[in-house]
Short mmCIF file of C-alpha atoms in Angstrom, two decimals:
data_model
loop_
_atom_site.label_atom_id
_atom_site.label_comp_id
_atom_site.label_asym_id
_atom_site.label_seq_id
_atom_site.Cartn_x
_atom_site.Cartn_y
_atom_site.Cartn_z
CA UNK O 1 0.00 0.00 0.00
CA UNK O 2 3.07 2.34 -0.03
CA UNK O 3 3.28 3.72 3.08
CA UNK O 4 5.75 5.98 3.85
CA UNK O 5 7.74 6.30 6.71
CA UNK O 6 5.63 6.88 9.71
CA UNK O 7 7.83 9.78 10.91
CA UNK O 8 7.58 11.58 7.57
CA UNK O 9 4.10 10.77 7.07
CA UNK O 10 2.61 14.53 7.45
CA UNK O 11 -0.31 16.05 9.24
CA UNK O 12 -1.84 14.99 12.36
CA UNK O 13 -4.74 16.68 14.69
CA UNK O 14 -1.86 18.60 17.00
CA UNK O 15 0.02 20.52 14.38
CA UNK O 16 -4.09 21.63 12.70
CA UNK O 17 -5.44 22.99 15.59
CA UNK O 18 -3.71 22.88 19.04
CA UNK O 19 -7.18 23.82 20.85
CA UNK O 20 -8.63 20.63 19.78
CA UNK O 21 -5.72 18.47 20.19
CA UNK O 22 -5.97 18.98 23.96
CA UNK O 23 -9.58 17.58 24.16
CA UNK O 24 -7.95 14.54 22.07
CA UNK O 25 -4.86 14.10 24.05
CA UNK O 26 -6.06 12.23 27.42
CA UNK O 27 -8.55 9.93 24.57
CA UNK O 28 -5.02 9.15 22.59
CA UNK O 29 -3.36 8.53 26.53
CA UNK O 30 -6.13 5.87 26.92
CA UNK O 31 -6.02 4.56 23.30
CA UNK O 32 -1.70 3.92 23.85
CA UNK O 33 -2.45 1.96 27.47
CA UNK O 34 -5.20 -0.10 25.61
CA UNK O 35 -2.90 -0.82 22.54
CA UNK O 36 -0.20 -2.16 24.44
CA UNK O 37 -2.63 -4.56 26.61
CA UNK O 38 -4.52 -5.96 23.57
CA UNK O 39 -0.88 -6.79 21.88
CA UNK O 40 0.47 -8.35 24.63
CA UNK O 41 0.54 -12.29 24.85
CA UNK O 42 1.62 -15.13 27.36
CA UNK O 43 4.42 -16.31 24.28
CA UNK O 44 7.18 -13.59 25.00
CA UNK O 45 8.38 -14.18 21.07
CA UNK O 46 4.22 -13.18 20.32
CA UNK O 47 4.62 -10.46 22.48
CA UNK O 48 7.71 -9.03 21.02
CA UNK O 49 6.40 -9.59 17.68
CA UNK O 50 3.04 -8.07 17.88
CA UNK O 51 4.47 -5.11 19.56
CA UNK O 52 7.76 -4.70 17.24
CA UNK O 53 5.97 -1.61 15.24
CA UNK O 54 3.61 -0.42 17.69
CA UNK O 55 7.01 -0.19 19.56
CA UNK O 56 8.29 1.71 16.90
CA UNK O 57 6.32 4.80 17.46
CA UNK O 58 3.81 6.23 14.47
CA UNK O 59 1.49 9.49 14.68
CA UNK O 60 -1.67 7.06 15.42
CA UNK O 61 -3.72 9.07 13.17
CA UNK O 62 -6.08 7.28 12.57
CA UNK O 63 -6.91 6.47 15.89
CA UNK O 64 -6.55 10.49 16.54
CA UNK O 65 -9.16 11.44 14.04
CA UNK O 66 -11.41 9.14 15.76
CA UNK O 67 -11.30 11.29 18.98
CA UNK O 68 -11.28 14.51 17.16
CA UNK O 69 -14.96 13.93 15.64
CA UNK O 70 -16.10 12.33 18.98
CA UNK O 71 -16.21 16.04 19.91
CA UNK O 72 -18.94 16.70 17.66
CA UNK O 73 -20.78 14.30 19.84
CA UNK O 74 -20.76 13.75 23.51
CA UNK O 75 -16.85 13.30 23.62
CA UNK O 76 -14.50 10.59 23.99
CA UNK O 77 -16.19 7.23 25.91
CA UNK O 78 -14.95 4.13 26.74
CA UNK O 79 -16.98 2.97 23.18
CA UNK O 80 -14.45 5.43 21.11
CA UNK O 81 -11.18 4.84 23.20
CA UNK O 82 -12.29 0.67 21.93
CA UNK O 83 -12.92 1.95 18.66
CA UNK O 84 -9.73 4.25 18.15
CA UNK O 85 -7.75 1.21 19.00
CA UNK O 86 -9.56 -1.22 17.13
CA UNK O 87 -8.91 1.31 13.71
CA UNK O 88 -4.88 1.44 14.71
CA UNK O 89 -4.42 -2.17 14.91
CA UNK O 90 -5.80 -2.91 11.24
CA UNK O 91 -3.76 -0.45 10.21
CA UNK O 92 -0.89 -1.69 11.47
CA UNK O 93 -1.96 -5.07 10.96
CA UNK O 94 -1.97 -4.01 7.28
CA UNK O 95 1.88 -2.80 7.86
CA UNK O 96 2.91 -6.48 8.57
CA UNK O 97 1.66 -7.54 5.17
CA UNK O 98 2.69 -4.44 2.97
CA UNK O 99 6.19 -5.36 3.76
CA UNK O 100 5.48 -8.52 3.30
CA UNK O 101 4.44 -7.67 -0.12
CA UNK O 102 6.89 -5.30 -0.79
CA UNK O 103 10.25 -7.29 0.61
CA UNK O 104 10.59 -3.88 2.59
CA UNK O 105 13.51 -3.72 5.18
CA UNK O 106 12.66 -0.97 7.02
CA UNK O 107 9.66 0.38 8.42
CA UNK O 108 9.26 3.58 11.16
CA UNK O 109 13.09 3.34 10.99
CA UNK O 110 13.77 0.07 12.36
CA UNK O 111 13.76 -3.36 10.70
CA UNK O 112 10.51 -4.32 9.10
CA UNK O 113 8.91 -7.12 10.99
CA UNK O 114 9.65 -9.77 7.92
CA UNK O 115 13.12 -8.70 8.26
CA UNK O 116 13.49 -9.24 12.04
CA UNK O 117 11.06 -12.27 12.17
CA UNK O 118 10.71 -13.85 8.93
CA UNK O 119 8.43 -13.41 6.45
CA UNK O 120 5.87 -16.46 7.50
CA UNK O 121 5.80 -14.91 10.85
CA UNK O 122 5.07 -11.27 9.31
CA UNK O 123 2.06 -12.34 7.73
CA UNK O 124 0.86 -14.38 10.88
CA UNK O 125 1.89 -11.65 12.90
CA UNK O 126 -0.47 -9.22 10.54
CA UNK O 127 -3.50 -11.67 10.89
CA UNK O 128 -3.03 -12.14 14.54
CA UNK O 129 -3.49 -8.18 15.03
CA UNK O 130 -6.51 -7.99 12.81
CA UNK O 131 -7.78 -10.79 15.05
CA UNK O 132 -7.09 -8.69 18.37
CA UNK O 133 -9.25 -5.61 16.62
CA UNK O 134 -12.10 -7.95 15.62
CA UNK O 135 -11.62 -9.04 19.52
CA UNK O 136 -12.26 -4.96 20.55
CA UNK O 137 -14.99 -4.34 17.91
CA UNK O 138 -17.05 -7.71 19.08
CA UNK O 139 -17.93 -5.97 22.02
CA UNK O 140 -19.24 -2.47 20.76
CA UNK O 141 -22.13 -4.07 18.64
CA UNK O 142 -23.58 -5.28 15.37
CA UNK O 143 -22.94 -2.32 13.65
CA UNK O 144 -19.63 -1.97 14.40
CA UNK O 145 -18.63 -5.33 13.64
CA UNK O 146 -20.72 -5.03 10.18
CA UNK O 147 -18.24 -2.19 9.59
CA UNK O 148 -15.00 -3.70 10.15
CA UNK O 149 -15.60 -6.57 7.76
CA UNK O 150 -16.72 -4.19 5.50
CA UNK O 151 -13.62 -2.57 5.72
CA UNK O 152 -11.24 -5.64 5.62
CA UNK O 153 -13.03 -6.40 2.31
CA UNK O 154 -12.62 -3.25 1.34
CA UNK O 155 -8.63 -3.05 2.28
CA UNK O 156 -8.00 -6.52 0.55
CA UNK O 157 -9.77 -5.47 -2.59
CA UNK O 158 -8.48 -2.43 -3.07
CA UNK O 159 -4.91 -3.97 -2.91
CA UNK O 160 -5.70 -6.81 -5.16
CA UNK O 161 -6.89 -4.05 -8.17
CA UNK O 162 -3.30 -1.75 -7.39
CA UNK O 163 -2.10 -4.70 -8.61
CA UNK O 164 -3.75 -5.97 -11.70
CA UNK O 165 -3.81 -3.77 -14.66
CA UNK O 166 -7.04 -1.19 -15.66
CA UNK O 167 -9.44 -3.09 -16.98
CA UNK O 168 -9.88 -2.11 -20.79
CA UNK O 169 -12.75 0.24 -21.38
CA UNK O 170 -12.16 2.45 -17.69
CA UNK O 171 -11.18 5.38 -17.56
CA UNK O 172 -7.38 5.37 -15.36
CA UNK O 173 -7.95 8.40 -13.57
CA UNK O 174 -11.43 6.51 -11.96
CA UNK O 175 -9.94 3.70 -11.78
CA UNK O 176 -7.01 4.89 -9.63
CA UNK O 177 -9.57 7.19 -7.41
CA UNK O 178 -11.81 3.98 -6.83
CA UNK O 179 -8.32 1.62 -5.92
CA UNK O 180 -6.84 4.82 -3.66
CA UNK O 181 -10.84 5.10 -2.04
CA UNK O 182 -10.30 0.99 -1.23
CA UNK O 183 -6.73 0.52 -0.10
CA UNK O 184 -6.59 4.03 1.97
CA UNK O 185 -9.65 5.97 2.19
CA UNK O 186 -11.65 3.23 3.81
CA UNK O 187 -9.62 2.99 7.01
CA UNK O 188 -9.70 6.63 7.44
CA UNK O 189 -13.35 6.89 6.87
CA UNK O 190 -14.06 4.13 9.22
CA UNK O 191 -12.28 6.05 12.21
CA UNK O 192 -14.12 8.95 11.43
CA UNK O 193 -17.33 6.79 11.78
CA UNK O 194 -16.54 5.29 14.71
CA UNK O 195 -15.94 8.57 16.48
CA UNK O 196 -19.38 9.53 15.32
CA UNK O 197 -20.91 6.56 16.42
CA UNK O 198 -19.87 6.15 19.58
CA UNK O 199 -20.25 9.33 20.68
CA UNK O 200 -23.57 9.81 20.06
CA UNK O 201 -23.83 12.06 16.86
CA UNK O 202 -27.09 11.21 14.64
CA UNK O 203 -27.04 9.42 11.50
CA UNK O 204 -26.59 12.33 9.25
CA UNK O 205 -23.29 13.32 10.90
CA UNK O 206 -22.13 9.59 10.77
CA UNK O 207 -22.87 9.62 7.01
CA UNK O 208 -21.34 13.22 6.93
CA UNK O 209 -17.79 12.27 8.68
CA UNK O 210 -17.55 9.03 6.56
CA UNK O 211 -17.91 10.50 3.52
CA UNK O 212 -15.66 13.19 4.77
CA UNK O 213 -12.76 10.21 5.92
CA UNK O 214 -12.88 8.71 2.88
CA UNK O 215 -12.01 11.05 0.96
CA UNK O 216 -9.58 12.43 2.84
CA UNK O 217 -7.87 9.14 2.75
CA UNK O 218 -8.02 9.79 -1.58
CA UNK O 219 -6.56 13.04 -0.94
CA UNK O 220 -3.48 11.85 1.41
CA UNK O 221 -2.70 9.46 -0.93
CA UNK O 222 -2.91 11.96 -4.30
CA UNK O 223 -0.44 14.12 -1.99
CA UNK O 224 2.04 11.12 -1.12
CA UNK O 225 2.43 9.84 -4.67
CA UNK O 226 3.13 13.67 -6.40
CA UNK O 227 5.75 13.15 -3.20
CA UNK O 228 7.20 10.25 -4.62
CA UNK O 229 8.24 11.90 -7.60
CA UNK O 230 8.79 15.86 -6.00
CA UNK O 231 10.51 15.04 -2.70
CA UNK O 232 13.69 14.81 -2.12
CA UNK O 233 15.21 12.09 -0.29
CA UNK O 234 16.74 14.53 2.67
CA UNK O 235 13.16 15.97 2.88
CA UNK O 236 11.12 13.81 2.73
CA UNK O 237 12.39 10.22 4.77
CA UNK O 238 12.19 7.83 1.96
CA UNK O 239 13.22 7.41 -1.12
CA UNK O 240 12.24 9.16 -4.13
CA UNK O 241 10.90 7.38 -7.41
CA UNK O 242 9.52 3.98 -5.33
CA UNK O 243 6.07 4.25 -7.35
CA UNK O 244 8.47 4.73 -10.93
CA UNK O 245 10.25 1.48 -9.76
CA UNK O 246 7.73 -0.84 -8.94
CA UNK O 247 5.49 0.62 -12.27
CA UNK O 248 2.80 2.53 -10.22
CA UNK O 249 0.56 4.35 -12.48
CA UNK O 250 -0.38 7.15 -10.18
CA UNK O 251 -1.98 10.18 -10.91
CA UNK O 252 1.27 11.91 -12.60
CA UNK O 253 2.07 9.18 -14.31
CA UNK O 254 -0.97 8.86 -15.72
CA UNK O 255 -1.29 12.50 -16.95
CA UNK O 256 2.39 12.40 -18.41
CA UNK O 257 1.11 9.07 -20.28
CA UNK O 258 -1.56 10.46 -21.65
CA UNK O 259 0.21 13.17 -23.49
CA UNK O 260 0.64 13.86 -26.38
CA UNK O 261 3.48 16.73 -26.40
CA UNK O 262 6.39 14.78 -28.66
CA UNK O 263 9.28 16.41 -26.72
CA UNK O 264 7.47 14.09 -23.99
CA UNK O 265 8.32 11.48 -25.89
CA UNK O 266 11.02 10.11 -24.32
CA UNK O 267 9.41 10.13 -20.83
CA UNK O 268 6.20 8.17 -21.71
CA UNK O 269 8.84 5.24 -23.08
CA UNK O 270 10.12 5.55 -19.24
CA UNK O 271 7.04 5.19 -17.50
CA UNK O 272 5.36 2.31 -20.13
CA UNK O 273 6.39 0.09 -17.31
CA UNK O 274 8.83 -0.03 -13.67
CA UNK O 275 11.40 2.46 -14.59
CA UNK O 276 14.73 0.84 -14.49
CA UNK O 277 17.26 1.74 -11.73
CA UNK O 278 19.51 2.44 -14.19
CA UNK O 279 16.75 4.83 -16.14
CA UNK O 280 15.24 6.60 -12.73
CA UNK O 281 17.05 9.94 -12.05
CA UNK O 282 16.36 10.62 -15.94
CA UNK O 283 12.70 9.54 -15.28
CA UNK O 284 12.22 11.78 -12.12
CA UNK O 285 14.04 14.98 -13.94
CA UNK O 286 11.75 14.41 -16.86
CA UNK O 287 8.66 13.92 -14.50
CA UNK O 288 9.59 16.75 -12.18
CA UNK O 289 9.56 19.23 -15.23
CA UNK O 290 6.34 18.06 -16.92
CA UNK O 291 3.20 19.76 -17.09
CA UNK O 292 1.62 16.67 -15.51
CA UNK O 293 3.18 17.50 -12.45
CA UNK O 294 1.08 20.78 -11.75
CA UNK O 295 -1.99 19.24 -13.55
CA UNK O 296 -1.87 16.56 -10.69
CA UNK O 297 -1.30 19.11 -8.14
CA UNK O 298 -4.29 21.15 -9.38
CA UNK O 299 -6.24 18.15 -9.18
CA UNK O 300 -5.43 16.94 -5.86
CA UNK O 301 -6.16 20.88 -4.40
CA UNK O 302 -9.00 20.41 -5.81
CA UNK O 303 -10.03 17.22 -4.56
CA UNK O 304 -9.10 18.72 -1.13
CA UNK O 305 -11.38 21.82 -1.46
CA UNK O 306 -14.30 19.45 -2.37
CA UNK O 307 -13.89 17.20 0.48
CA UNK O 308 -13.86 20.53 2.85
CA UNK O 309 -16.96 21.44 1.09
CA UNK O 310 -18.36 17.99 2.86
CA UNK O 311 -18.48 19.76 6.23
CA UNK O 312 -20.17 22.86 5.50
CA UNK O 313 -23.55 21.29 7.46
CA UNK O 314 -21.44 20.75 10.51
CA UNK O 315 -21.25 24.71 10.70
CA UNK O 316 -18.74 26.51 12.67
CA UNK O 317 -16.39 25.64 15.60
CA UNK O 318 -13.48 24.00 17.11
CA UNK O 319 -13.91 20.52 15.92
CA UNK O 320 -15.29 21.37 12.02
CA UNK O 321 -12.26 24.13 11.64
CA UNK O 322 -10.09 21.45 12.74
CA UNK O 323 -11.50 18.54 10.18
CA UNK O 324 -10.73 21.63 7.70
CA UNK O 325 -7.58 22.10 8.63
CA UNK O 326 -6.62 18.73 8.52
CA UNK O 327 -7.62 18.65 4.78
CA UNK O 328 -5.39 21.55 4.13
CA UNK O 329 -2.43 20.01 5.87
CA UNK O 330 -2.49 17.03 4.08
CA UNK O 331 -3.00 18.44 0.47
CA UNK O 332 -0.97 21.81 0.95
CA UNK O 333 2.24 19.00 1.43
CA UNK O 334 2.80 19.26 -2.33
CA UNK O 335 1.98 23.30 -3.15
#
């Protein structure tokens, strides 16, 4: 799924709006206590294992989004602290297996769990920690346990179409929004839910803050892939062209492709597959100077002012301006 380091990995509620941060802080307090009991197990090698990239630190965003819009409701409860966990541990659940998949060495800056443990006990490791979040959600309800197997089907899917090829006929620029909306909007949206939920809010502001997660999901990931190809390695804390390598066609990519400029000629034979390691500081110069490059940015701003538009029924206040803010902070990463 092409995470990026966890320390580089951009905006969280804090550095949008301090104000609200401090309602979330004691929630996130409760959320770190409960994360390290559900992980823990009798088998110290389990234990270790489970823990090695909770361990490793992370901005627990997800989880902290989940607090944040349990302000628009009757605050954090027992309910969200449950739920906040339950959202962090498929996500890193879903760690395990991307570097799995992706014969990664590092992740959060210290060896990836296949590296340290073996890449059987990765992926056992990864279903073992969805298993502990289906343990949390079993005891908030129905509805919440409806959700999180909506939203492992929705994970796996979404990362079994990033890999296949678009499907002749569909347009690449939907195709990439509905894979992006699958692999990493989902999660997002689902926290967002769950803060709604279980704090009370009615079922238009549930609705509301999904639709809201999701899409801010779409719009992190738009910013991280123009990062791919803008950022510099010093910058940024990973390394540039990983998307060019492994033949990504993200939203760039696919603008450059479809040109038909001919002094881009020489690019779109670069990116009509991976990009060879040999071939990738010519493909990133070339990339970097394209007009596909801005036309992406434009596109992702204005994916981001849409998905602010989502909140205008919420009104005014410390919790919507921070939801805002959060949108800005993510998109504004690649101005």
């Amino acid at each position: 799924m092409n995470h990026p380091p966890e320390s580089q990995r951009g905006p969280t509620v804090e550095n949008t709006c301090p104000d609200a941060a401090r309602g979330v802080e004691t929630g996130l307090e409760q959320v770190d206590v409960l994360l390290q009991d559900v992980v823990s197990h009798d088998d110290p090698f389990i234990a270790e294992a489970s823990a090695h990239l909770l361990n490793a630190g992370g901005k627990r965003f997800r989880p902290q989004l989940t607090l944040l819009v349990a302000h628009l409701g009757r605050g954090v409860t027992p309910e969200v602290v449950q739920a906040a966990a339950a959202v962090e541990l498929v996500h890193l659940a879903s760690l395990y297996h991307d570097d799995v998949m992706d014969e990664a060495d590092l992740r959060r800056g210290v060896a990836s769990a296949n590296a340290r443990f073996g890449t059987g006990t990765a992926v056992v490791v990864g279903d073992l920690l969805f298993g502990r979040s289906s343990e949390l959600v079993s005891h908030l309800g129905p509805e919440a346990v409806r959700l999180q197997a909506q939203t492992f089907v929705r994970l796996c899917a979404g990362q079994i179409r990033d890999d296949r090829p678009v499907p002749e006929g569909v347009d690449p620029v939907e195709y990439l929004l509905g894979v992006l909306g699958d692999k990493t909007g989902i999660l997002v949206s689902t926290a967002a839910r769950y803060g709604a939920m279980f704090s009370g809010c009615d079922d238009a502001t549930i609705e509301l803050v999904g639709e809201y997660g999701q899409r801010l999901g779409v719009v992190f990931q738009l910013a991280d892939d123009l990062l791919d190809v803008a950022a510099e390695a010093e910058t940024s804390g990973k390394t540039p062209g990983t998307d060019l390598r492994e033949g990504k066609a993200t939203l760039p990519v696919l603008f450059a492709r479809r040109s038909t400029d001919p002094e881009g000629a020489r690019l779109r034979e670069l990116l009509a597959g991976p990009v060879a390691e040999e071939d990738l500081d010519e493909a990133l110069e070339l990339l970097r100077a394209h007009p596909a490059m801005a036309e992406a940015r434009a596109y992702t701003q204005e994916y981001a002012r849409r998905t602010i538009e989502l909140l205008e029924p919420l009104g005014e206040g410390e919790v919507p301006e921070a939801l805002r803010d959060l949108v800005h902070a993510v998109a504004d990463r690649v101005v």
